[in-house]
Coordinates of C-alpha atoms and ligand atoms in Angstrom, one line a residue:
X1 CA -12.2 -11.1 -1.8
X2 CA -10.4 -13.3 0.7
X3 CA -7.5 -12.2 2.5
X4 CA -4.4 -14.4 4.5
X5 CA -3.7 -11.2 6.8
X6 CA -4.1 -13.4 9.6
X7 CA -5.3 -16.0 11.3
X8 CA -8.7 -14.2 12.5
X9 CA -10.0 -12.5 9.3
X10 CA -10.9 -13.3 6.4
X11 CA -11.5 -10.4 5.0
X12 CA -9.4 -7.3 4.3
X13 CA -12.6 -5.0 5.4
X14 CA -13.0 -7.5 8.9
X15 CA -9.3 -6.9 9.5
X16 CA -9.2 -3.3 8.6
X17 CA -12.6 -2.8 10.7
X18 CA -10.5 -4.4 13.7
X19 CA -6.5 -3.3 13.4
X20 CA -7.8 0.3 12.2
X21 CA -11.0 1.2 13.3
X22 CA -12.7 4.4 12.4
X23 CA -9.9 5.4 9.3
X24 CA -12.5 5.2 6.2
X25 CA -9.8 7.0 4.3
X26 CA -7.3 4.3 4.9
X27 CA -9.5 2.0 4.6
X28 CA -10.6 3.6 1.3
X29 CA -6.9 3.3 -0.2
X30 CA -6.2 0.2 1.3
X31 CA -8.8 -1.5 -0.6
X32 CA -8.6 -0.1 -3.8
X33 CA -4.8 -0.9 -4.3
X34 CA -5.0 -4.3 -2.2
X35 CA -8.3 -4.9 -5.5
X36 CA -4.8 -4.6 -7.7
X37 CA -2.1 -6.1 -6.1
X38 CA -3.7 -9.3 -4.6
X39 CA -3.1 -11.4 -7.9
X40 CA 0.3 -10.7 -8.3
X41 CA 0.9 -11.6 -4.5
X42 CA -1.2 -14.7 -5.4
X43 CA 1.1 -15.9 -8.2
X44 CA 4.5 -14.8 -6.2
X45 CA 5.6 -17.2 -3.5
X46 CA 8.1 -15.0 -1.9
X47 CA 5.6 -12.6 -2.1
X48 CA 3.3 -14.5 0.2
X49 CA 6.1 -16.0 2.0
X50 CA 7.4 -12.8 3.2
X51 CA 4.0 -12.3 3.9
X52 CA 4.0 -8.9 2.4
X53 CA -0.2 -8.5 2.2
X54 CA 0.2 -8.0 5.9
X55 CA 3.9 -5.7 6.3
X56 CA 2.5 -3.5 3.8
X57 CA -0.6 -2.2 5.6
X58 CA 1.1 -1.5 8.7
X59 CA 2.9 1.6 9.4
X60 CA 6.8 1.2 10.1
X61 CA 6.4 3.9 12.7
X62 CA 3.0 6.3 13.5
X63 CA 4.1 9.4 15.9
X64 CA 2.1 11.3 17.6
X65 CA 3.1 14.5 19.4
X66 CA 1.9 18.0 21.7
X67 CA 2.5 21.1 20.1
X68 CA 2.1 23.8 22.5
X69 CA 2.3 27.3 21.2
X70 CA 1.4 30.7 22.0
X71 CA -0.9 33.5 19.9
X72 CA -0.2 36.9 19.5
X73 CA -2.9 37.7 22.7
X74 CA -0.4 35.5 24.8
X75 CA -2.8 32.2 25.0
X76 CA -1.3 28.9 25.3
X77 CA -2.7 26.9 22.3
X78 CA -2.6 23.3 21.8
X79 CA -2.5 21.1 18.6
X80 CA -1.5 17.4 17.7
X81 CA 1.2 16.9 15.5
X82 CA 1.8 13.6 13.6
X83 CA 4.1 11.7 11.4
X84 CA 3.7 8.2 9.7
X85 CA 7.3 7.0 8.4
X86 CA 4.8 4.2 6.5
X87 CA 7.5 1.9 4.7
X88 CA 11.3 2.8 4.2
X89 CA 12.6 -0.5 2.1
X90 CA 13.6 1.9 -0.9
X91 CA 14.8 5.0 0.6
X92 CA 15.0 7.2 3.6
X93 CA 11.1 8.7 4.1
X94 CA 9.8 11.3 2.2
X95 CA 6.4 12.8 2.0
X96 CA 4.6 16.2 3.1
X97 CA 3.4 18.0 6.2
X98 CA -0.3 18.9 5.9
X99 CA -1.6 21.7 8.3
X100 CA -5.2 21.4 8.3
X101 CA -8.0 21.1 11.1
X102 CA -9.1 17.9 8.6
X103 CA -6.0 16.2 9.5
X104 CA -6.3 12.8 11.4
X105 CA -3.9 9.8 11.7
X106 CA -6.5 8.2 8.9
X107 CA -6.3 10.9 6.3
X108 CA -2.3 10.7 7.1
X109 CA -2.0 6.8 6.9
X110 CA -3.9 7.1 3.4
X111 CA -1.6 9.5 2.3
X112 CA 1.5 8.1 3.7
X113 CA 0.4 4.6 2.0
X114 CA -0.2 6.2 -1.2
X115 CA 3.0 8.0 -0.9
X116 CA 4.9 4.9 -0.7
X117 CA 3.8 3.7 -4.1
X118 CA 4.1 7.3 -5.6
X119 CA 7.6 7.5 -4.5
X120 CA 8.4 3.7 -5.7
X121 CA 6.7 5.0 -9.3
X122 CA 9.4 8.1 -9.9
X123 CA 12.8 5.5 -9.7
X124 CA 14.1 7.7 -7.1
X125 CA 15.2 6.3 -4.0
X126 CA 12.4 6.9 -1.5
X127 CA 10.4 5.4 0.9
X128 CA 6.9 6.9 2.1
X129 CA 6.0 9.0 4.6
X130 CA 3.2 11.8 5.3
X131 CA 2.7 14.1 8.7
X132 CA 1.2 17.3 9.7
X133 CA -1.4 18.6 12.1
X134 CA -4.5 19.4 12.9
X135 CA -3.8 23.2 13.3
X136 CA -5.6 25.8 11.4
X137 CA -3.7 28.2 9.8
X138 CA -6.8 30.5 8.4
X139 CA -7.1 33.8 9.6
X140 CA -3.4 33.4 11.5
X141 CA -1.0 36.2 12.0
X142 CA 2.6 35.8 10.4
X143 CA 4.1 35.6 13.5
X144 CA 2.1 32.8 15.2
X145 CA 2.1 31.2 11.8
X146 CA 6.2 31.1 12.6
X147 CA 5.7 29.9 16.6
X148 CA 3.3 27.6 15.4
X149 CA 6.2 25.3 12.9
X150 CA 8.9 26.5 15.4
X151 CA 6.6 24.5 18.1
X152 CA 6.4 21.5 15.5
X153 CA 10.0 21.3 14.2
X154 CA 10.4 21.4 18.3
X155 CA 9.2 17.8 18.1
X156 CA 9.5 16.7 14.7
X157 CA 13.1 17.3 14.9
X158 CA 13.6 14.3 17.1
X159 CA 12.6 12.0 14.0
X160 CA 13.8 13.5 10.9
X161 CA 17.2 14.1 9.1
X162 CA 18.4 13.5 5.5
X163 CA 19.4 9.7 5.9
X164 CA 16.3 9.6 7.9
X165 CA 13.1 11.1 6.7
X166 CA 12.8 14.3 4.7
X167 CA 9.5 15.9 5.0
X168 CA 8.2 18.6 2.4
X169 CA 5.2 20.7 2.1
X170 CA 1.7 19.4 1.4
X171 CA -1.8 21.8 2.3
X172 CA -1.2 25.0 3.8
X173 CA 2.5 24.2 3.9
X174 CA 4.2 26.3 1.5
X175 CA 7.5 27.8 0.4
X176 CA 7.2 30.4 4.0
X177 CA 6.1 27.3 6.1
X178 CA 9.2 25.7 5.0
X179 CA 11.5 28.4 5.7
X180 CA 10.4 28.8 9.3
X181 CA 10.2 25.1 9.6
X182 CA 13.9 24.6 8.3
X183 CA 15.1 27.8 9.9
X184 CA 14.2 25.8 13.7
X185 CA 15.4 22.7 12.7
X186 CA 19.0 24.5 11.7
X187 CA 19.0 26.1 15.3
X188 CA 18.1 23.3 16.9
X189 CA 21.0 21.2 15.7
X190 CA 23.0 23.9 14.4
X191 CA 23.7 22.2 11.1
X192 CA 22.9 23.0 7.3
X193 CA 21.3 20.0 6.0
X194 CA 18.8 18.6 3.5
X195 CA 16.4 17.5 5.9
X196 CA 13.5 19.9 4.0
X197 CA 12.7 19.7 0.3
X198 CA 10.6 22.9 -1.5
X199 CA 13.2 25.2 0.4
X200 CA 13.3 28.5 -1.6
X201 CA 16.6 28.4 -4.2
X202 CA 18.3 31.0 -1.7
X203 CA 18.8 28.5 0.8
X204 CA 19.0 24.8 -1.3
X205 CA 16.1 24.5 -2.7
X206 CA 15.7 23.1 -6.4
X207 CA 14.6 24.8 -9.2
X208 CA 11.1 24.3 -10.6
X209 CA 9.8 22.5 -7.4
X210 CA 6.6 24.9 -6.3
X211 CA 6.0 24.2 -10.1
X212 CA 6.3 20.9 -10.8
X213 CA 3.5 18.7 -9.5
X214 CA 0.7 21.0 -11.1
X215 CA 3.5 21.3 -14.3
X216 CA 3.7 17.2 -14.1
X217 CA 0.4 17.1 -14.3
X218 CA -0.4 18.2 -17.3
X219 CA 3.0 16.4 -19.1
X220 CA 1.0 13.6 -17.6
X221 CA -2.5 14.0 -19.4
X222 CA -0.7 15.1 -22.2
X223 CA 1.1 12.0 -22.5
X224 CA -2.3 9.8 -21.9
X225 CA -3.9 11.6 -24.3
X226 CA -0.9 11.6 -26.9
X227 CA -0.9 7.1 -25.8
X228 CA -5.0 7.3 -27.3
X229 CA -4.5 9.3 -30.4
X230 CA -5.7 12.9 -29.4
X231 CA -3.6 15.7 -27.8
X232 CA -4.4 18.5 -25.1
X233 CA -4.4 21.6 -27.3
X234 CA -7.7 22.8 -27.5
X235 CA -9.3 20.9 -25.1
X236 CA -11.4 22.7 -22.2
X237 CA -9.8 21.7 -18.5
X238 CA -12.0 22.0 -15.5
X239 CA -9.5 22.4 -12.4
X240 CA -10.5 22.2 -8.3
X241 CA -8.5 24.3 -5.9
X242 CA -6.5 27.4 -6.6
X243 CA -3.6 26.5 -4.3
X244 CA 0.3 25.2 -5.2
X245 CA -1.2 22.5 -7.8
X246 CA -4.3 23.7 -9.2
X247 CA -2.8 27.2 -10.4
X248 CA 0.4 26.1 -11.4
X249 CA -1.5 23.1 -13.4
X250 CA -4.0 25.4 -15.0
X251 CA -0.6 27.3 -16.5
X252 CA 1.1 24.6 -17.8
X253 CA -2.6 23.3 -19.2
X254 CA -2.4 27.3 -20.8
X255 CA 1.2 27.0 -21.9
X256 CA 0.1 23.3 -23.8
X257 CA -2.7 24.8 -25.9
X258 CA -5.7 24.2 -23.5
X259 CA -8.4 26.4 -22.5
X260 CA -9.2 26.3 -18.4
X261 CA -12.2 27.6 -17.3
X262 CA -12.8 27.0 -13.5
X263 CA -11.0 27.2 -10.7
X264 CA -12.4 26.3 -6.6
X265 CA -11.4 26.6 -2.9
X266 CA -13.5 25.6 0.1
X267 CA -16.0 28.5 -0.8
X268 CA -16.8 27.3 -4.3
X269 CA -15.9 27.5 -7.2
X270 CA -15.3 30.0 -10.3
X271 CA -16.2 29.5 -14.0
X272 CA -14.5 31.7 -16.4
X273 CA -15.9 30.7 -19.9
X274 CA -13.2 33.1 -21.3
X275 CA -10.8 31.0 -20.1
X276 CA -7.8 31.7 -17.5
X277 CA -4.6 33.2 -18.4
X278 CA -1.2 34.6 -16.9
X279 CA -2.5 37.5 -15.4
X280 CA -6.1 35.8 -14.1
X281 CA -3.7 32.8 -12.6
X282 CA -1.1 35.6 -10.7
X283 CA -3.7 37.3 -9.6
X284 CA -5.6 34.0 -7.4
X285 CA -1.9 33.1 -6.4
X286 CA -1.3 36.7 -4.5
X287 CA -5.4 36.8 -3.3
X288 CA -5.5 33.4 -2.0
X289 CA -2.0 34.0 -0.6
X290 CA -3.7 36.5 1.9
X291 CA -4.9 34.3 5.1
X292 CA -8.6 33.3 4.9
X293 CA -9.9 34.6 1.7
X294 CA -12.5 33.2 -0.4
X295 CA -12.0 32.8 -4.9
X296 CA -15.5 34.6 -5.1
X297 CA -13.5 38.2 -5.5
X298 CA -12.2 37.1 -8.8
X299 CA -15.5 37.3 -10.0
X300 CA -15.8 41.3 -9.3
X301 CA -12.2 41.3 -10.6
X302 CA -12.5 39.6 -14.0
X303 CA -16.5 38.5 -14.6
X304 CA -17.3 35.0 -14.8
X305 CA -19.8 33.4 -12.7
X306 CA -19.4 31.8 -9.1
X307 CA -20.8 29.0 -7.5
X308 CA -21.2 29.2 -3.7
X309 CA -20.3 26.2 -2.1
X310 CA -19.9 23.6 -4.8
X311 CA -17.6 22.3 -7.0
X312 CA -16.9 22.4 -10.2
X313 CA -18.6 19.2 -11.9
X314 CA -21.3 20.4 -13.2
X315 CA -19.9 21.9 -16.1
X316 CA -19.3 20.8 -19.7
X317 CA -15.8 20.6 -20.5
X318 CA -13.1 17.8 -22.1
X319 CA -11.0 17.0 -19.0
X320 CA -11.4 17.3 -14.7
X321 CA -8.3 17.4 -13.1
X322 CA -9.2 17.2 -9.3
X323 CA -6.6 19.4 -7.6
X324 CA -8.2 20.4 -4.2
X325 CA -8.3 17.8 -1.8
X326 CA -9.5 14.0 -1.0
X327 CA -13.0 12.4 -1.8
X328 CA -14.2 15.7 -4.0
X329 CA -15.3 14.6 -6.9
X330 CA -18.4 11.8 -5.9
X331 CA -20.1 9.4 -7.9
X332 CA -23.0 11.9 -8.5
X333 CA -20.3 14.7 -9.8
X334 CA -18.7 11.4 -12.5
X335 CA -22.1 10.8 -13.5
X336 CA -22.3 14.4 -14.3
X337 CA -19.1 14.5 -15.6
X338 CA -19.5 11.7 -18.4
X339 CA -23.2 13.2 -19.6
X340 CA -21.3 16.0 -20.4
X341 CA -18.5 14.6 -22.5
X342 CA -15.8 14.4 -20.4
X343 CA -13.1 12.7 -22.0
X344 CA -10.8 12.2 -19.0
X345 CA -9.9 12.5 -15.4
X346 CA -6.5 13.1 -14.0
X347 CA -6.2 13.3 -10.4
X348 CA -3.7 16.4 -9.1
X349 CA -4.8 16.1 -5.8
X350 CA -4.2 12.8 -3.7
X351 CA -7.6 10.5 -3.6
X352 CA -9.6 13.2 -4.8
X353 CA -12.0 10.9 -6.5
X354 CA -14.6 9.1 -4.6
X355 CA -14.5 4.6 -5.3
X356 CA -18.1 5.3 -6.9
X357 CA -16.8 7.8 -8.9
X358 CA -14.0 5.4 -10.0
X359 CA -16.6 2.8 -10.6
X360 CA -18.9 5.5 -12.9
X361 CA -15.4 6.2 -14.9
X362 CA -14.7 2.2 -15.6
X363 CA -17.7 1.5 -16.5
X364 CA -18.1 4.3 -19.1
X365 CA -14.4 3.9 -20.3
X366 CA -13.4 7.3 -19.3
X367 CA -9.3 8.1 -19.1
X368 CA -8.6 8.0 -15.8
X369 CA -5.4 9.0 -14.2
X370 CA -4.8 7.9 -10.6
X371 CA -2.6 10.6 -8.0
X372 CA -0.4 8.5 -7.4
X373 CA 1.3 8.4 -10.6
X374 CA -0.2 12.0 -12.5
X375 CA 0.9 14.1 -9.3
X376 CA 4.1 12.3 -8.4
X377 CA 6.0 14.9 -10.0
X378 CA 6.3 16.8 -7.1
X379 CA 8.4 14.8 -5.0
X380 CA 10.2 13.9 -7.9
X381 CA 11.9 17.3 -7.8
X382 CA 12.1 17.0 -4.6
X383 CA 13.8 13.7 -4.9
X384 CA 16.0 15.9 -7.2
X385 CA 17.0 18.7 -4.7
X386 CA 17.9 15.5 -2.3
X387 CA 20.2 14.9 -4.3
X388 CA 21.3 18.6 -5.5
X389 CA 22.1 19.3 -1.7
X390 CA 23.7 16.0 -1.1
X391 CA 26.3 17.3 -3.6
X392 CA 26.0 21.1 -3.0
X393 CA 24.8 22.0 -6.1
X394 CA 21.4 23.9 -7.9
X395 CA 20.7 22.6 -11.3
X396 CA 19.0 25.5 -13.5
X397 CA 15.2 25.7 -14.1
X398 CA 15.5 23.9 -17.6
X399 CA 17.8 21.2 -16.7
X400 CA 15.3 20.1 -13.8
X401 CA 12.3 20.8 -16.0
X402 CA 13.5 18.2 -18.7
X403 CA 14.1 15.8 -16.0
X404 CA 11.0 16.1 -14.6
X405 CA 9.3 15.7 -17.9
X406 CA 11.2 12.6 -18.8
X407 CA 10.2 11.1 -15.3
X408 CA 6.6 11.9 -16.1
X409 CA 7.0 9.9 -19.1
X410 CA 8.6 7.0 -17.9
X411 CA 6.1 6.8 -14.9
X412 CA 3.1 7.0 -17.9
X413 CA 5.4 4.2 -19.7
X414 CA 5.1 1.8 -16.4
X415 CA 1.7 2.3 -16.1
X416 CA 0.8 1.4 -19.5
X417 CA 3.6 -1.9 -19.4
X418 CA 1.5 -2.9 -16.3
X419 CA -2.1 -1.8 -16.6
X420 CA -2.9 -2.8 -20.5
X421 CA -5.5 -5.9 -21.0
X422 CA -6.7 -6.5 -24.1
X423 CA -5.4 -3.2 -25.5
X424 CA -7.1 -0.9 -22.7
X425 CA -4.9 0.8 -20.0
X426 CA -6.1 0.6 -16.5
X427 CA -3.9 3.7 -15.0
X428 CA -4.7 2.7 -11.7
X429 CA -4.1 -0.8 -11.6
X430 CA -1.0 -0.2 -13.9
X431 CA 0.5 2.6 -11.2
X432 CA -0.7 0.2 -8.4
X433 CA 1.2 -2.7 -9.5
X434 CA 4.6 -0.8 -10.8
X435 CA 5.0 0.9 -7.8
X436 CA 4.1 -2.4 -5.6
X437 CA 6.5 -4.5 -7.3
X438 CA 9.3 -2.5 -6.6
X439 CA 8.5 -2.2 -3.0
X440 CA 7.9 -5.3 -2.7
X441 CA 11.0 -6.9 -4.0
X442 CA 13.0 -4.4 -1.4
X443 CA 10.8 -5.6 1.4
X444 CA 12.0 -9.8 0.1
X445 CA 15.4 -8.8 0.0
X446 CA 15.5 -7.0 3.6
X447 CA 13.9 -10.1 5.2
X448 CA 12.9 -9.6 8.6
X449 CA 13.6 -9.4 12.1
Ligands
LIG501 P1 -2.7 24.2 -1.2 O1 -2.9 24.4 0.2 O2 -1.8 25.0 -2.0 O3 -4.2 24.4 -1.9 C1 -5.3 23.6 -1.5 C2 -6.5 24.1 -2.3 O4 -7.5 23.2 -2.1 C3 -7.0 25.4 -1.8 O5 -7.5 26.1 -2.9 C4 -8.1 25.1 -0.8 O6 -9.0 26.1 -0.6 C5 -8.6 23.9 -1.4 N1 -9.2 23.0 -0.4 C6 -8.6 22.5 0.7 N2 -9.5 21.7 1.4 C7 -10.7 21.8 0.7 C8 -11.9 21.2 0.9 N3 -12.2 20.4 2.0 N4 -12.9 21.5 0.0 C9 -12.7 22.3 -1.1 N5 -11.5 22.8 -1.3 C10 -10.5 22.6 -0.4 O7 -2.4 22.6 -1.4 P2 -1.7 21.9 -2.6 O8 -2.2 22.6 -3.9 O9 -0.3 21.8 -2.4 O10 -2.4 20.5 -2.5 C11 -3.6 20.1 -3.2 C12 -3.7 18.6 -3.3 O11 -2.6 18.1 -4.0 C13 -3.7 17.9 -1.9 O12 -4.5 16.7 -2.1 C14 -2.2 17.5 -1.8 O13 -2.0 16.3 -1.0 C15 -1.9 17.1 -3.3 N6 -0.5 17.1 -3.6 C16 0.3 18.2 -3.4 C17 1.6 18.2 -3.8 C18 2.4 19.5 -3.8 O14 3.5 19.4 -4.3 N7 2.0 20.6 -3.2 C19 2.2 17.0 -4.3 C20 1.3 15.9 -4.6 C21 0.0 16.0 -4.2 P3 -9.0 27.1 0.6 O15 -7.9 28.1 0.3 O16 -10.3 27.7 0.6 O17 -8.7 26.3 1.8

């Protein structure tokens, strides 16, 4: 595939090899939705005359920063804090934090990329943004827990504010990170802003936002699978992770007739042929709530069997829904998948699947429902309490519920309008290109310069 980045490569791998070396998860992203977008750039002349191939796989801004803190036995600790403000044409940043010793400016330029097309896909004003740091929160007291994002906000505060950038949570920053992380920022500039999103309800937060990108999820699949004449009740759901998305998509997957039966973390994974329920799913969210512990305790609590160290692939069910983290599910796992049946894919987490495992799902015609558009339902509530704090109000649970359902709808809707060839959708291509579009046309109408 030939590329007009510029005037020394002509490929987008040379040119990715020499503007971003060592970033195979960019890179990774990068390629997939440049595969998409490239024709339409092709066909669009103030497309290529804005040369928007090029703006749109640079970051706007990429800060790095020192964040010096101090454990509970009085050490100085350090860790690197980031944030990658990636493109801001429709709206002030937005994106997570990620606290995770995984985190690198490659896994946050992937994200942040991604983002930006997520963010176009919801019709709320945003622009894309991702940040974190390398800092390992496992096996962390509280209290350094709270110096460690009172040391970050330290920093971060410097390029954040709600006309500016408006981070929320992403890995390992939840609902309590938040609260310390907003809590500095307050002090620090001793106003009461929305500069936060997933903020609990007793200080601005929205309703329904812990719940909704797992909850958005499944209106998602259930949509897809409504758009090919079948339905989600009674279908068996394998789900990675047992963090914010995973559990809170294995209950709406309940709540919608379906039967999960496994759940994972970094230690394995579960499978509960029973099925999960309420109580099973309450249960994970207070034990994996306690700092460093493993998934394999719900097998003495409720039976089932555990896997050590794998994931949860290998067993025969209707749907995956990826929900743990990047790159989990390989091409090995897809070829596993499809023997077994597996009608379709939908992607919680962001770039969970693996390019071969894309490939293995094309080729056999399995539903496949990219991140970007099945998980964007999370910063569409967040987009939401943007704009409950702008005006100082908190819409009830049902209100913002029904809202975020009709968003998951209408991002399905775009993604069939743009991704159906001869009557088969192509959920990537068709999320790729809606979201691109609309970027795009921002980044022609700003100009340059
Ligand atoms: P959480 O921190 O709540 O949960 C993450 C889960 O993934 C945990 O169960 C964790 O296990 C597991 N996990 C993390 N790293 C690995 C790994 N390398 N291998 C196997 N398991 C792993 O995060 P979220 O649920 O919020 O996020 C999950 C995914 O969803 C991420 O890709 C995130 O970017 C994406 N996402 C999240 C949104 C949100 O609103 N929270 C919005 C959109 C996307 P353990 O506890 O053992 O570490």
């Amino acid at each position: 595939m030939r590329f007009s980045l510029d005037d020394r490569h002509d490929s987008l791998e040379a040119f990715l090899e020499a503007n971003a070396p060592n970033e195979p998860e960019f890179h990774q992203a990068v390629v997939e939705v440049m595969a998409d977008i490239k024709p339409i750039i092709d066909q669009s002349e103030a497309y290529k005359a804005a040369n928007i191939f090029r703006r749109l796989v640079e970051p706007e801004r990429l800060i790095s920063f020192q964040v010096a803190w101090q454990t509970d036995a009085g050490r100085i600790e350090v860790n690197r804090g980031y944030r990658v403000q990636f493109n801001g044409a429709i709206g002030p940043y937005k994106g997570g934090l990620r606290f995770h010793p995984t985190v690198t400016p490659s896994v946050l330029k992937f994200l942040a990329f991604e983002q930006t097309f997520k963010n176009a896909l919801t019709g709320l004003p945003m622009g894309g943004a991702k940040g974190g740091s390398d800092f390992d929160p496992s096996g962390r007291s509280e209290a350094e827990i709270m110096r460690f994002c009172g040391a970050f906000m330290q920093e971060l505060q410097r390029h954040i504010g709600p006309d500016i950038d408006i981070p929320a949570g992403d890995i390992n920053v939840g609902s309590r990170e938040i609260g310390y992380l907003f809590g500095c920022y307050r002090r620090i500039k001793g106003r009461f802003e929305g500069v936060l999103t997933g903020k609990e309800e007793a200080f601005a937060g929205s309703a329904m936002r812990t719940e909704a990108t797992g909850y958005g999820v499944m209106y998602f699949l259930s949509d897809m699978l409504n758009a090919h004449d079948d339905t989600i009740e009674g279908k068996t759901v394998l789900i990675s992770g047992a963090g914010n998305v995973a559990t809170y998509a294995a209950e709406k997957a309940i709540a919608l007739g379906a039967k999960v039966i496994t759940l994972s973390d970094s230690s394995g994974f579960v499978h509960d042929a029973d099925g999960l329920n309420t109580e099973k799913i309450d249960w994970v969210r207070a034990h994996k709530a306690q700092a460093g512990t493993s998934l394999r305790a719900y097998v003495d609590k409720f039976g089932g069997a555990w896997f050590d160290g794998e994931t949860p692939w290998s067993i025969k069910a209707d749907i995956a829904a990826p929900c743990a983290t990047q790159n989990e599910l390989s091409g090995k796992a897809a070829e596993n998948l499809v023997k077994n049946g597996t009608k379709a894919v939908i992607e919680g987490a962001n770039m969970p699947t693996t390019s071969d495992a894309k490939a293995v799902f094309a080729r056999n015609e399995i539903l496949f429902a990219p991140g970007k558009a099945a998980n964007a339902g999370g910063v569409a509530v967040s987009g939401l309490e943007i704009s409950q704090n702008r005006t100082r109000r908190s819409d009830d649970a049902d209100k913002v519920d029904a809202t975020l359902r009709a968003i998951m709808s209408d991002i399905h809707a775009a993604c069939v309008e743009e991704g159906t060839r001869d009557g088969k959708v192509d959920y990537a291509k068709g999320a790729n290109i809606a979201g691109f579009r609309k970027v795009a046309d921002a980044m022609v109408a700003q100009g340059v310069g």
